[in-house]
GROMACS .gro file of C-alpha atoms in nm:
model
  505
    1UNK     CA    1  -0.014  -0.005   0.025
    2UNK     CA    2   0.102   0.342  -0.110
    3UNK     CA    3   0.156   0.656   0.124
    4UNK     CA    4  -0.090   0.783  -0.050
    5UNK     CA    5  -0.360   0.491   0.033
    6UNK     CA    6  -0.277   0.469   0.333
    7UNK     CA    7  -0.340   0.837   0.386
    8UNK     CA    8  -0.700   0.774   0.202
    9UNK     CA    9  -0.834   0.526   0.429
   10UNK     CA   10  -0.735   0.657   0.722
   11UNK     CA   11  -0.877   0.967   0.583
   12UNK     CA   12  -1.195   0.781   0.571
   13UNK     CA   13  -1.262   0.651   0.886
   14UNK     CA   14  -1.293   0.982   0.984
   15UNK     CA   15  -1.655   0.946   1.157
   16UNK     CA   16  -1.542   0.529   1.317
   17UNK     CA   17  -1.546   0.638   1.661
   18UNK     CA   18  -1.348   0.575   1.942
   19UNK     CA   19  -0.969   0.363   1.874
   20UNK     CA   20  -0.744   0.292   2.163
   21UNK     CA   21  -0.382   0.408   2.157
   22UNK     CA   22  -0.109   0.216   2.437
   23UNK     CA   23  -0.202   0.437   2.752
   24UNK     CA   24  -0.493   0.631   2.613
   25UNK     CA   25  -0.823   0.616   2.422
   26UNK     CA   26  -0.854   0.939   2.164
   27UNK     CA   27  -1.089   0.960   1.873
   28UNK     CA   28  -0.941   0.943   1.527
   29UNK     CA   29  -0.921   1.219   1.251
   30UNK     CA   30  -1.199   1.322   1.133
   31UNK     CA   31  -1.083   1.564   0.886
   32UNK     CA   32  -0.819   1.580   0.643
   33UNK     CA   33  -0.585   1.895   0.459
   34UNK     CA   34  -0.572   1.909   0.137
   35UNK     CA   35  -0.368   2.131  -0.135
   36UNK     CA   36   0.015   2.209  -0.108
   37UNK     CA   37   0.175   2.435   0.129
   38UNK     CA   38   0.549   2.569   0.054
   39UNK     CA   39   0.785   2.524   0.375
   40UNK     CA   40   0.682   2.783   0.710
   41UNK     CA   41   0.367   2.891   0.561
   42UNK     CA   42   0.030   2.785   0.523
   43UNK     CA   43  -0.255   2.773   0.204
   44UNK     CA   44  -0.573   2.746   0.378
   45UNK     CA   45  -0.880   2.571   0.195
   46UNK     CA   46  -1.153   2.348   0.254
   47UNK     CA   47  -1.156   1.993   0.492
   48UNK     CA   48  -1.325   1.716   0.402
   49UNK     CA   49  -1.524   1.525   0.633
   50UNK     CA   50  -1.888   1.485   0.713
   51UNK     CA   51  -2.030   1.709   1.006
   52UNK     CA   52  -1.747   1.958   0.996
   53UNK     CA   53  -1.817   2.363   1.083
   54UNK     CA   54  -1.816   2.490   0.714
   55UNK     CA   55  -1.615   2.822   0.875
   56UNK     CA   56  -1.343   2.507   0.948
   57UNK     CA   57  -0.975   2.546   0.729
   58UNK     CA   58  -0.766   2.281   0.624
   59UNK     CA   59  -0.460   2.348   0.547
   60UNK     CA   60  -0.038   2.126   0.606
   61UNK     CA   61   0.298   2.299   0.750
   62UNK     CA   62   0.625   2.118   0.617
   63UNK     CA   63   0.835   2.074   0.911
   64UNK     CA   64   1.155   1.894   0.990
   65UNK     CA   65   1.161   1.545   1.029
   66UNK     CA   66   1.442   1.565   1.213
   67UNK     CA   67   1.480   1.925   1.374
   68UNK     CA   68   1.900   1.906   1.449
   69UNK     CA   69   1.894   1.869   1.030
   70UNK     CA   70   1.675   2.137   0.939
   71UNK     CA   71   1.805   2.112   0.643
   72UNK     CA   72   1.694   1.758   0.590
   73UNK     CA   73   1.379   1.512   0.477
   74UNK     CA   74   1.055   1.724   0.548
   75UNK     CA   75   0.745   1.553   0.643
   76UNK     CA   76   0.410   1.781   0.676
   77UNK     CA   77   0.152   1.842   0.912
   78UNK     CA   78  -0.207   1.882   0.890
   79UNK     CA   79  -0.335   2.242   1.026
   80UNK     CA   80  -0.719   2.298   1.091
   81UNK     CA   81  -0.862   2.649   1.216
   82UNK     CA   82  -1.214   2.857   1.235
   83UNK     CA   83  -1.110   3.148   1.301
   84UNK     CA   84  -1.214   3.391   1.581
   85UNK     CA   85  -1.601   3.503   1.545
   86UNK     CA   86  -1.518   3.855   1.652
   87UNK     CA   87  -1.216   4.037   1.492
   88UNK     CA   88  -1.270   4.323   1.701
   89UNK     CA   89  -1.216   4.168   2.017
   90UNK     CA   90  -0.963   3.883   1.878
   91UNK     CA   91  -0.696   3.812   2.096
   92UNK     CA   92  -0.450   3.537   1.979
   93UNK     CA   93  -0.474   3.177   1.872
   94UNK     CA   94  -0.612   2.855   2.063
   95UNK     CA   95  -0.358   2.545   2.008
   96UNK     CA   96  -0.640   2.265   2.052
   97UNK     CA   97  -0.384   1.961   2.200
   98UNK     CA   98  -0.497   1.598   2.210
   99UNK     CA   99  -0.444   1.367   2.425
  100UNK     CA  100  -0.280   1.017   2.336
  101UNK     CA  101  -0.017   1.005   2.236
  102UNK     CA  102  -0.204   0.890   1.945
  103UNK     CA  103  -0.457   1.146   1.952
  104UNK     CA  104  -0.570   1.384   1.721
  105UNK     CA  105  -0.720   1.745   1.709
  106UNK     CA  106  -0.820   1.822   1.393
  107UNK     CA  107  -1.137   1.825   1.435
  108UNK     CA  108  -1.145   2.002   1.725
  109UNK     CA  109  -1.266   2.335   1.633
  110UNK     CA  110  -1.585   2.222   1.473
  111UNK     CA  111  -1.587   1.948   1.788
  112UNK     CA  112  -1.509   2.040   2.137
  113UNK     CA  113  -1.388   2.386   2.039
  114UNK     CA  114  -1.769   2.488   1.926
  115UNK     CA  115  -1.882   2.405   2.360
  116UNK     CA  116  -1.661   2.705   2.420
  117UNK     CA  117  -1.828   2.965   2.541
  118UNK     CA  118  -1.913   3.245   2.310
  119UNK     CA  119  -1.660   3.485   2.462
  120UNK     CA  120  -1.375   3.256   2.489
  121UNK     CA  121  -1.503   3.145   2.094
  122UNK     CA  122  -1.486   3.575   1.993
  123UNK     CA  123  -1.096   3.591   2.112
  124UNK     CA  124  -0.938   3.279   2.003
  125UNK     CA  125  -0.874   3.126   1.663
  126UNK     CA  126  -0.930   2.789   1.744
  127UNK     CA  127  -0.685   2.521   1.601
  128UNK     CA  128  -0.653   2.179   1.569
  129UNK     CA  129  -0.342   1.930   1.392
  130UNK     CA  130  -0.289   1.628   1.350
  131UNK     CA  131   0.096   1.582   1.583
  132UNK     CA  132   0.318   1.412   1.339
  133UNK     CA  133   0.335   1.095   1.226
  134UNK     CA  134  -0.048   1.056   1.261
  135UNK     CA  135  -0.238   1.016   0.920
  136UNK     CA  136  -0.283   1.211   0.762
  137UNK     CA  137  -0.032   1.433   0.856
  138UNK     CA  138   0.281   1.222   0.680
  139UNK     CA  139   0.187   0.866   0.888
  140UNK     CA  140   0.406   0.580   1.029
  141UNK     CA  141   0.280   0.261   1.038
  142UNK     CA  142   0.472  -0.044   1.229
  143UNK     CA  143   0.297  -0.319   1.066
  144UNK     CA  144   0.211  -0.491   1.300
  145UNK     CA  145  -0.002  -0.851   1.382
  146UNK     CA  146  -0.299  -0.815   1.371
  147UNK     CA  147  -0.370  -1.028   1.705
  148UNK     CA  148  -0.116  -0.744   1.862
  149UNK     CA  149  -0.360  -0.468   1.741
  150UNK     CA  150  -0.602  -0.606   2.044
  151UNK     CA  151  -0.622  -0.331   2.365
  152UNK     CA  152  -0.559  -0.604   2.618
  153UNK     CA  153  -0.231  -0.700   2.396
  154UNK     CA  154  -0.138  -0.341   2.376
  155UNK     CA  155  -0.160  -0.313   2.736
  156UNK     CA  156   0.063  -0.514   2.914
  157UNK     CA  157  -0.222  -0.773   3.110
  158UNK     CA  158   0.001  -1.004   3.289
  159UNK     CA  159  -0.124  -1.392   3.271
  160UNK     CA  160  -0.347  -1.596   3.485
  161UNK     CA  161  -0.074  -1.689   3.677
  162UNK     CA  162   0.124  -1.313   3.710
  163UNK     CA  163   0.367  -1.467   3.446
  164UNK     CA  164   0.504  -1.230   3.165
  165UNK     CA  165   0.669  -1.439   2.902
  166UNK     CA  166   0.392  -1.363   2.719
  167UNK     CA  167   0.408  -0.954   2.735
  168UNK     CA  168   0.834  -0.977   2.641
  169UNK     CA  169   0.724  -1.205   2.355
  170UNK     CA  170   0.426  -0.909   2.249
  171UNK     CA  171   0.745  -0.623   2.298
  172UNK     CA  172   0.988  -0.790   2.152
  173UNK     CA  173   0.717  -0.784   1.806
  174UNK     CA  174   0.558  -0.516   1.826
  175UNK     CA  175   0.925  -0.337   1.865
  176UNK     CA  176   1.080  -0.531   1.599
  177UNK     CA  177   0.767  -0.444   1.346
  178UNK     CA  178   0.842  -0.089   1.455
  179UNK     CA  179   1.223  -0.102   1.329
  180UNK     CA  180   1.101  -0.331   1.053
  181UNK     CA  181   0.807  -0.125   0.944
  182UNK     CA  182   0.855   0.277   1.072
  183UNK     CA  183   1.113   0.367   0.835
  184UNK     CA  184   1.356   0.629   0.938
  185UNK     CA  185   0.988   0.859   1.056
  186UNK     CA  186   0.936   0.620   1.412
  187UNK     CA  187   1.309   0.751   1.561
  188UNK     CA  188   1.157   1.108   1.523
  189UNK     CA  189   0.833   1.065   1.659
  190UNK     CA  190   0.906   1.197   2.044
  191UNK     CA  191   0.723   1.508   2.279
  192UNK     CA  192   0.967   1.763   2.225
  193UNK     CA  193   0.979   1.735   1.853
  194UNK     CA  194   0.584   1.768   1.900
  195UNK     CA  195   0.630   2.065   2.128
  196UNK     CA  196   0.905   2.215   1.800
  197UNK     CA  197   0.601   2.096   1.541
  198UNK     CA  198   0.409   2.327   1.758
  199UNK     CA  199   0.596   2.624   1.764
  200UNK     CA  200   0.690   2.635   1.400
  201UNK     CA  201   0.289   2.664   1.383
  202UNK     CA  202   0.288   2.973   1.586
  203UNK     CA  203   0.534   3.093   1.321
  204UNK     CA  204   0.340   3.008   1.019
  205UNK     CA  205   0.040   3.160   1.152
  206UNK     CA  206   0.209   3.484   1.177
  207UNK     CA  207   0.174   3.408   1.619
  208UNK     CA  208   0.405   3.594   1.837
  209UNK     CA  209   0.194   3.366   2.159
  210UNK     CA  210   0.006   3.041   2.213
  211UNK     CA  211  -0.314   3.022   2.404
  212UNK     CA  212  -0.347   2.636   2.440
  213UNK     CA  213  -0.601   2.430   2.620
  214UNK     CA  214  -0.433   2.033   2.648
  215UNK     CA  215  -0.622   1.689   2.754
  216UNK     CA  216  -0.447   1.414   2.910
  217UNK     CA  217  -0.068   1.337   2.714
  218UNK     CA  218  -0.170   1.686   2.556
  219UNK     CA  219  -0.076   1.828   2.897
  220UNK     CA  220   0.212   1.722   2.880
  221UNK     CA  221   0.253   1.843   2.573
  222UNK     CA  222   0.160   2.210   2.679
  223UNK     CA  223   0.410   2.192   2.977
  224UNK     CA  224   0.684   2.049   2.746
  225UNK     CA  225   0.629   2.379   2.498
  226UNK     CA  226   0.581   2.587   2.842
  227UNK     CA  227   0.920   2.457   2.951
  228UNK     CA  228   1.138   2.468   2.583
  229UNK     CA  229   0.940   2.821   2.485
  230UNK     CA  230   0.798   2.947   2.813
  231UNK     CA  231   0.793   3.353   2.669
  232UNK     CA  232   0.568   3.214   2.395
  233UNK     CA  233   0.311   3.137   2.588
  234UNK     CA  234  -0.002   3.305   2.686
  235UNK     CA  235  -0.259   3.137   2.833
  236UNK     CA  236  -0.270   2.762   2.892
  237UNK     CA  237  -0.448   2.523   3.039
  238UNK     CA  238  -0.370   2.168   3.102
  239UNK     CA  239  -0.663   1.963   3.185
  240UNK     CA  240  -0.639   1.612   3.351
  241UNK     CA  241  -0.286   1.597   3.329
  242UNK     CA  242   0.023   1.361   3.340
  243UNK     CA  243   0.282   1.300   3.600
  244UNK     CA  244   0.598   1.530   3.448
  245UNK     CA  245   0.886   1.260   3.561
  246UNK     CA  246   1.118   1.314   3.377
  247UNK     CA  247   1.279   0.999   3.542
  248UNK     CA  248   0.997   0.740   3.443
  249UNK     CA  249   0.784   0.967   3.149
  250UNK     CA  250   0.493   0.682   3.027
  251UNK     CA  251   0.631   0.438   3.318
  252UNK     CA  252   0.458   0.697   3.518
  253UNK     CA  253   0.159   0.710   3.343
  254UNK     CA  254   0.126   0.363   3.314
  255UNK     CA  255   0.170   0.286   3.675
  256UNK     CA  256  -0.015   0.519   3.758
  257UNK     CA  257  -0.387   0.273   3.601
  258UNK     CA  258  -0.312   0.113   4.021
  259UNK     CA  259  -0.470   0.485   4.189
  260UNK     CA  260  -0.689   0.561   3.920
  261UNK     CA  261  -0.854   0.270   3.997
  262UNK     CA  262  -0.845   0.282   4.312
  263UNK     CA  263  -1.011   0.606   4.278
  264UNK     CA  264  -1.265   0.523   4.050
  265UNK     CA  265  -1.371   0.219   4.040
  266UNK     CA  266  -1.600   0.281   4.431
  267UNK     CA  267  -1.757   0.574   4.192
  268UNK     CA  268  -1.901   0.282   3.997
  269UNK     CA  269  -1.981   0.048   4.241
  270UNK     CA  270  -2.221   0.310   4.382
  271UNK     CA  271  -2.340   0.328   4.067
  272UNK     CA  272  -2.347  -0.063   3.950
  273UNK     CA  273  -2.524  -0.106   4.258
  274UNK     CA  274  -2.800   0.127   4.329
  275UNK     CA  275  -3.207   0.080   4.312
  276UNK     CA  276  -3.316   0.114   4.011
  277UNK     CA  277  -3.062   0.103   3.775
  278UNK     CA  278  -3.137  -0.155   3.555
  279UNK     CA  279  -2.777  -0.272   3.483
  280UNK     CA  280  -2.738  -0.346   3.859
  281UNK     CA  281  -2.490  -0.623   3.926
  282UNK     CA  282  -2.515  -0.652   4.284
  283UNK     CA  283  -2.738  -0.459   4.649
  284UNK     CA  284  -2.471  -0.344   4.757
  285UNK     CA  285  -2.149  -0.072   4.632
  286UNK     CA  286  -1.940  -0.366   4.890
  287UNK     CA  287  -1.993  -0.638   4.641
  288UNK     CA  288  -1.907  -0.470   4.338
  289UNK     CA  289  -1.540  -0.551   4.386
  290UNK     CA  290  -1.506  -0.888   4.504
  291UNK     CA  291  -1.763  -0.999   4.202
  292UNK     CA  292  -1.600  -0.845   3.976
  293UNK     CA  293  -1.272  -1.005   4.077
  294UNK     CA  294  -1.429  -1.337   4.086
  295UNK     CA  295  -1.579  -1.251   3.722
  296UNK     CA  296  -1.219  -1.223   3.600
  297UNK     CA  297  -1.066  -1.484   3.771
  298UNK     CA  298  -1.331  -1.718   3.606
  299UNK     CA  299  -1.270  -1.641   3.290
  300UNK     CA  300  -0.882  -1.678   3.351
  301UNK     CA  301  -1.010  -2.005   3.390
  302UNK     CA  302  -1.265  -2.062   3.103
  303UNK     CA  303  -1.272  -1.762   2.835
  304UNK     CA  304  -1.677  -1.773   2.644
  305UNK     CA  305  -1.588  -1.757   2.269
  306UNK     CA  306  -1.638  -1.374   2.113
  307UNK     CA  307  -1.651  -1.369   1.747
  308UNK     CA  308  -1.573  -1.132   1.622
  309UNK     CA  309  -1.337  -0.968   1.884
  310UNK     CA  310  -1.032  -0.917   1.905
  311UNK     CA  311  -0.871  -1.172   2.050
  312UNK     CA  312  -1.240  -1.361   1.950
  313UNK     CA  313  -1.259  -1.431   2.354
  314UNK     CA  314  -1.400  -1.279   2.690
  315UNK     CA  315  -1.127  -1.350   2.912
  316UNK     CA  316  -0.991  -1.222   3.225
  317UNK     CA  317  -0.769  -0.957   3.047
  318UNK     CA  318  -1.074  -0.899   2.833
  319UNK     CA  319  -1.296  -0.829   3.139
  320UNK     CA  320  -0.986  -0.619   3.287
  321UNK     CA  321  -0.917  -0.394   3.029
  322UNK     CA  322  -1.294  -0.320   2.969
  323UNK     CA  323  -1.340  -0.226   3.312
  324UNK     CA  324  -0.990   0.015   3.237
  325UNK     CA  325  -1.204   0.098   2.967
  326UNK     CA  326  -1.568   0.218   3.105
  327UNK     CA  327  -1.426   0.380   3.405
  328UNK     CA  328  -1.303   0.680   3.160
  329UNK     CA  329  -1.652   0.855   3.203
  330UNK     CA  330  -1.960   0.776   3.383
  331UNK     CA  331  -2.138   0.733   2.994
  332UNK     CA  332  -1.928   0.431   2.994
  333UNK     CA  333  -2.023   0.274   3.306
  334UNK     CA  334  -2.355   0.081   3.138
  335UNK     CA  335  -2.186  -0.093   2.882
  336UNK     CA  336  -1.936  -0.218   3.148
  337UNK     CA  337  -2.169  -0.393   3.350
  338UNK     CA  338  -2.376  -0.543   3.041
  339UNK     CA  339  -2.097  -0.703   2.960
  340UNK     CA  340  -1.993  -0.854   3.330
  341UNK     CA  341  -2.356  -0.911   3.400
  342UNK     CA  342  -2.338  -1.157   3.038
  343UNK     CA  343  -2.035  -1.279   3.173
  344UNK     CA  344  -2.209  -1.439   3.476
  345UNK     CA  345  -2.419  -1.589   3.262
  346UNK     CA  346  -2.207  -1.725   3.049
  347UNK     CA  347  -2.266  -1.467   2.729
  348UNK     CA  348  -2.137  -1.209   2.572
  349UNK     CA  349  -2.315  -0.911   2.425
  350UNK     CA  350  -2.233  -0.837   1.974
  351UNK     CA  351  -1.846  -0.793   1.941
  352UNK     CA  352  -1.783  -0.445   1.960
  353UNK     CA  353  -1.688  -0.235   1.671
  354UNK     CA  354  -1.376  -0.166   1.558
  355UNK     CA  355  -1.171   0.152   1.371
  356UNK     CA  356  -1.021   0.013   1.045
  357UNK     CA  357  -0.702  -0.166   1.078
  358UNK     CA  358  -0.577   0.088   0.888
  359UNK     CA  359  -0.620   0.371   1.164
  360UNK     CA  360  -0.534   0.097   1.511
  361UNK     CA  361  -0.145   0.023   1.305
  362UNK     CA  362  -0.094   0.452   1.222
  363UNK     CA  363  -0.194   0.492   1.620
  364UNK     CA  364  -0.031   0.176   1.747
  365UNK     CA  365   0.270   0.324   1.584
  366UNK     CA  366   0.280   0.713   1.677
  367UNK     CA  367   0.241   0.544   2.079
  368UNK     CA  368   0.456   0.355   2.038
  369UNK     CA  369   0.742   0.561   1.897
  370UNK     CA  370   0.596   0.863   2.144
  371UNK     CA  371   0.666   0.596   2.463
  372UNK     CA  372   0.986   0.500   2.380
  373UNK     CA  373   1.165   0.757   2.260
  374UNK     CA  374   1.098   0.952   2.522
  375UNK     CA  375   1.287   0.791   2.731
  376UNK     CA  376   1.480   0.474   2.808
  377UNK     CA  377   1.318   0.211   2.965
  378UNK     CA  378   1.447  -0.071   3.162
  379UNK     CA  379   1.492  -0.386   2.964
  380UNK     CA  380   1.595  -0.641   3.272
  381UNK     CA  381   1.268  -0.950   3.310
  382UNK     CA  382   1.372  -1.007   3.674
  383UNK     CA  383   1.276  -0.626   3.712
  384UNK     CA  384   0.955  -0.612   3.561
  385UNK     CA  385   0.834  -0.935   3.735
  386UNK     CA  386   0.939  -0.813   4.046
  387UNK     CA  387   0.765  -0.513   4.012
  388UNK     CA  388   0.460  -0.691   3.854
  389UNK     CA  389   0.439  -0.953   4.190
  390UNK     CA  390   0.391  -0.620   4.403
  391UNK     CA  391   0.170  -0.453   4.195
  392UNK     CA  392  -0.067  -0.765   4.182
  393UNK     CA  393  -0.074  -0.815   4.553
  394UNK     CA  394  -0.116  -0.434   4.613
  395UNK     CA  395  -0.394  -0.364   4.329
  396UNK     CA  396  -0.543  -0.716   4.213
  397UNK     CA  397  -0.817  -0.480   4.023
  398UNK     CA  398  -0.455  -0.395   3.774
  399UNK     CA  399  -0.331  -0.750   3.830
  400UNK     CA  400   0.008  -0.625   3.790
  401UNK     CA  401  -0.026  -0.398   3.452
  402UNK     CA  402   0.069  -0.068   3.536
  403UNK     CA  403   0.415  -0.232   3.617
  404UNK     CA  404   0.482  -0.497   3.315
  405UNK     CA  405   0.655  -0.441   2.999
  406UNK     CA  406   0.574  -0.261   2.701
  407UNK     CA  407   0.754  -0.271   2.405
  408UNK     CA  408   0.984  -0.026   2.504
  409UNK     CA  409   1.114  -0.312   2.683
  410UNK     CA  410   1.290  -0.379   2.348
  411UNK     CA  411   1.336  -0.087   2.225
  412UNK     CA  412   1.617  -0.136   1.961
  413UNK     CA  413   1.669   0.298   1.968
  414UNK     CA  414   1.773   0.487   2.253
  415UNK     CA  415   1.597   0.825   2.337
  416UNK     CA  416   1.815   1.074   2.137
  417UNK     CA  417   1.706   1.333   2.434
  418UNK     CA  418   1.688   1.394   2.762
  419UNK     CA  419   1.326   1.419   2.860
  420UNK     CA  420   1.240   1.784   2.983
  421UNK     CA  421   1.255   1.888   3.336
  422UNK     CA  422   0.917   2.104   3.372
  423UNK     CA  423   1.016   2.379   3.620
  424UNK     CA  424   0.887   2.694   3.738
  425UNK     CA  425   1.064   2.915   3.517
  426UNK     CA  426   0.857   3.134   3.283
  427UNK     CA  427   0.542   3.321   3.355
  428UNK     CA  428   0.280   3.236   3.567
  429UNK     CA  429   0.053   3.176   3.294
  430UNK     CA  430  -0.100   2.787   3.318
  431UNK     CA  431  -0.394   2.662   3.498
  432UNK     CA  432  -0.435   2.255   3.577
  433UNK     CA  433  -0.796   2.133   3.588
  434UNK     CA  434  -0.851   1.769   3.715
  435UNK     CA  435  -1.081   1.616   3.849
  436UNK     CA  436  -1.074   1.406   4.195
  437UNK     CA  437  -1.166   1.105   4.027
  438UNK     CA  438  -0.974   1.021   3.722
  439UNK     CA  439  -0.872   0.685   3.627
  440UNK     CA  440  -0.651   0.782   3.387
  441UNK     CA  441  -0.450   1.087   3.467
  442UNK     CA  442  -0.526   1.021   3.841
  443UNK     CA  443  -0.461   1.347   4.090
  444UNK     CA  444  -0.213   1.220   4.230
  445UNK     CA  445   0.009   1.260   3.933
  446UNK     CA  446  -0.177   1.585   3.853
  447UNK     CA  447  -0.026   1.722   4.185
  448UNK     CA  448   0.335   1.679   4.080
  449UNK     CA  449   0.308   1.875   3.754
  450UNK     CA  450   0.166   2.119   3.940
  451UNK     CA  451   0.465   2.096   4.201
  452UNK     CA  452   0.675   2.099   3.924
  453UNK     CA  453   0.540   2.356   3.797
  454UNK     CA  454   0.580   2.563   4.156
  455UNK     CA  455   0.482   3.001   4.033
  456UNK     CA  456   0.393   2.917   3.731
  457UNK     CA  457   0.048   2.812   3.816
  458UNK     CA  458  -0.283   2.759   3.954
  459UNK     CA  459  -0.500   2.430   4.051
  460UNK     CA  460  -0.837   2.343   4.005
  461UNK     CA  461  -0.936   2.013   4.161
  462UNK     CA  462  -1.259   1.955   4.069
  463UNK     CA  463  -1.508   1.743   4.289
  464UNK     CA  464  -1.606   1.452   3.988
  465UNK     CA  465  -1.541   1.194   3.841
  466UNK     CA  466  -1.366   1.128   3.466
  467UNK     CA  467  -1.084   1.114   3.237
  468UNK     CA  468  -1.129   1.539   3.103
  469UNK     CA  469  -1.267   1.764   3.319
  470UNK     CA  470  -1.313   2.072   3.167
  471UNK     CA  471  -1.625   2.097   2.951
  472UNK     CA  472  -1.657   1.777   2.965
  473UNK     CA  473  -1.674   1.500   3.288
  474UNK     CA  474  -1.607   1.809   3.561
  475UNK     CA  475  -1.836   2.055   3.736
  476UNK     CA  476  -2.015   2.400   3.679
  477UNK     CA  477  -1.754   2.563   3.932
  478UNK     CA  478  -1.439   2.422   3.725
  479UNK     CA  479  -1.577   2.481   3.385
  480UNK     CA  480  -1.628   2.872   3.503
  481UNK     CA  481  -1.282   2.901   3.565
  482UNK     CA  482  -1.147   2.809   3.288
  483UNK     CA  483  -1.346   2.973   3.072
  484UNK     CA  484  -1.286   3.298   3.263
  485UNK     CA  485  -0.932   3.250   3.252
  486UNK     CA  486  -0.965   3.189   2.831
  487UNK     CA  487  -1.172   3.465   2.827
  488UNK     CA  488  -1.027   3.770   3.046
  489UNK     CA  489  -0.710   3.600   3.200
  490UNK     CA  490  -0.841   3.625   3.528
  491UNK     CA  491  -0.728   3.301   3.729
  492UNK     CA  492  -0.781   3.182   4.055
  493UNK     CA  493  -0.458   3.334   4.320
  494UNK     CA  494  -0.434   3.025   4.487
  495UNK     CA  495  -0.549   2.702   4.426
  496UNK     CA  496  -0.925   2.585   4.485
  497UNK     CA  497  -1.126   2.320   4.531
  498UNK     CA  498  -1.463   2.333   4.319
  499UNK     CA  499  -1.694   2.102   4.529
  500UNK     CA  500  -1.967   1.967   4.368
  501UNK     CA  501  -2.249   2.191   4.357
  502UNK     CA  502  -2.118   2.484   4.383
  503UNK     CA  503  -2.216   2.747   4.132
  504UNK     CA  504  -2.487   2.544   4.002
  505UNK     CA  505  -2.310   2.242   3.907
   0.00000   0.00000   0.00000
């Protein structure tokens, strides 16, 4: 398949739904760029894709594949925008930085950007983009085996007895496939280069500074940009925040799922045991956890065939992965409860829809490249065995997965640069917003980012449940605080706590 054909297939997947990355859950591309642009400039034209706001424009920007060799090979980064709705009050640009790694915000000016209050949309051009390597930007593809694209395989769930031999073999297969099929580009997929691409985009837009709304992995990109280019930032909102530990980077994000599940599962348990709930699984909240653990253990021993799924069986690790996915937001609770109810009866629901394989291949490659190029992971099987055993004993719901080996344990390329250390150097213009109960980016990791920023940041902690807080799973108090900052620059004088019910929530 040619690059043009591969890009076309991924564009066609615009409205497929949700696709899983190695660490997060992201929406596939919902718009594509058309036309050619000379290096360093943007030529705007009509976007492709269904359901887009007719005001949204698209373009591509040429950037160096290797920023250390600006005269070398170049790649394209796809970008979109909706101009500020009130030119007289326009302040600048608001970058919508996606999660992942492996997520795109190309359709976000037409999507979540339209949930922003009018006074924010009046002031900013809303800017979306597909990060380097992610189609319709110049795409990367590792060509991994179909079975290895299963989310329960990409996340390193140990075997039922806790052994990790299969995980280590999967890591070796994935890293070998990326080295064989990823070309030179796979070596240049990393957070530092994502930040450099954003600064190239800032310059191409003709802006002296940018404002940003980064979500999930996008909070790390936003933090790295704020550290690398501090005086090119205006108003920065980081929503659902990653632990910035420069010694571990993505290893810390994966490990965070232990506490994220512990923080969030009781909320699910209360919902799943509520009288009158048609998807109720137990009479009391205290019964839900042991029920889940029994079901997972039973499925470890006796999986249920599940035609059309990947893998084609409901086993214990598939149920555990469904639990992790289901805790991302309360709107997903019914699907998790229904799967538990079906498993209890020895049946399965219809197989979940999956994006086209080309989309999964591309997202997986971008995710693996980012996680593995940002920081060197340990290569010792003994270390992973020890950490997995300790995690299984302390956090049985996640069964040791958050301490296990990702493809990076066998990655053939050393990082080209050290990870960025986030500091308090630079303007005090960062606002963190964080739900208390977030399975993917738990509060503990957000507090570490808050500490790293020091006087540069203020944090709004929201008494709410789910991944993504602002205008999503937070509350009106948190939303109002963020909106006021983006529209006016007014930020709380100190860290604040938004209780449920404040300001009409």
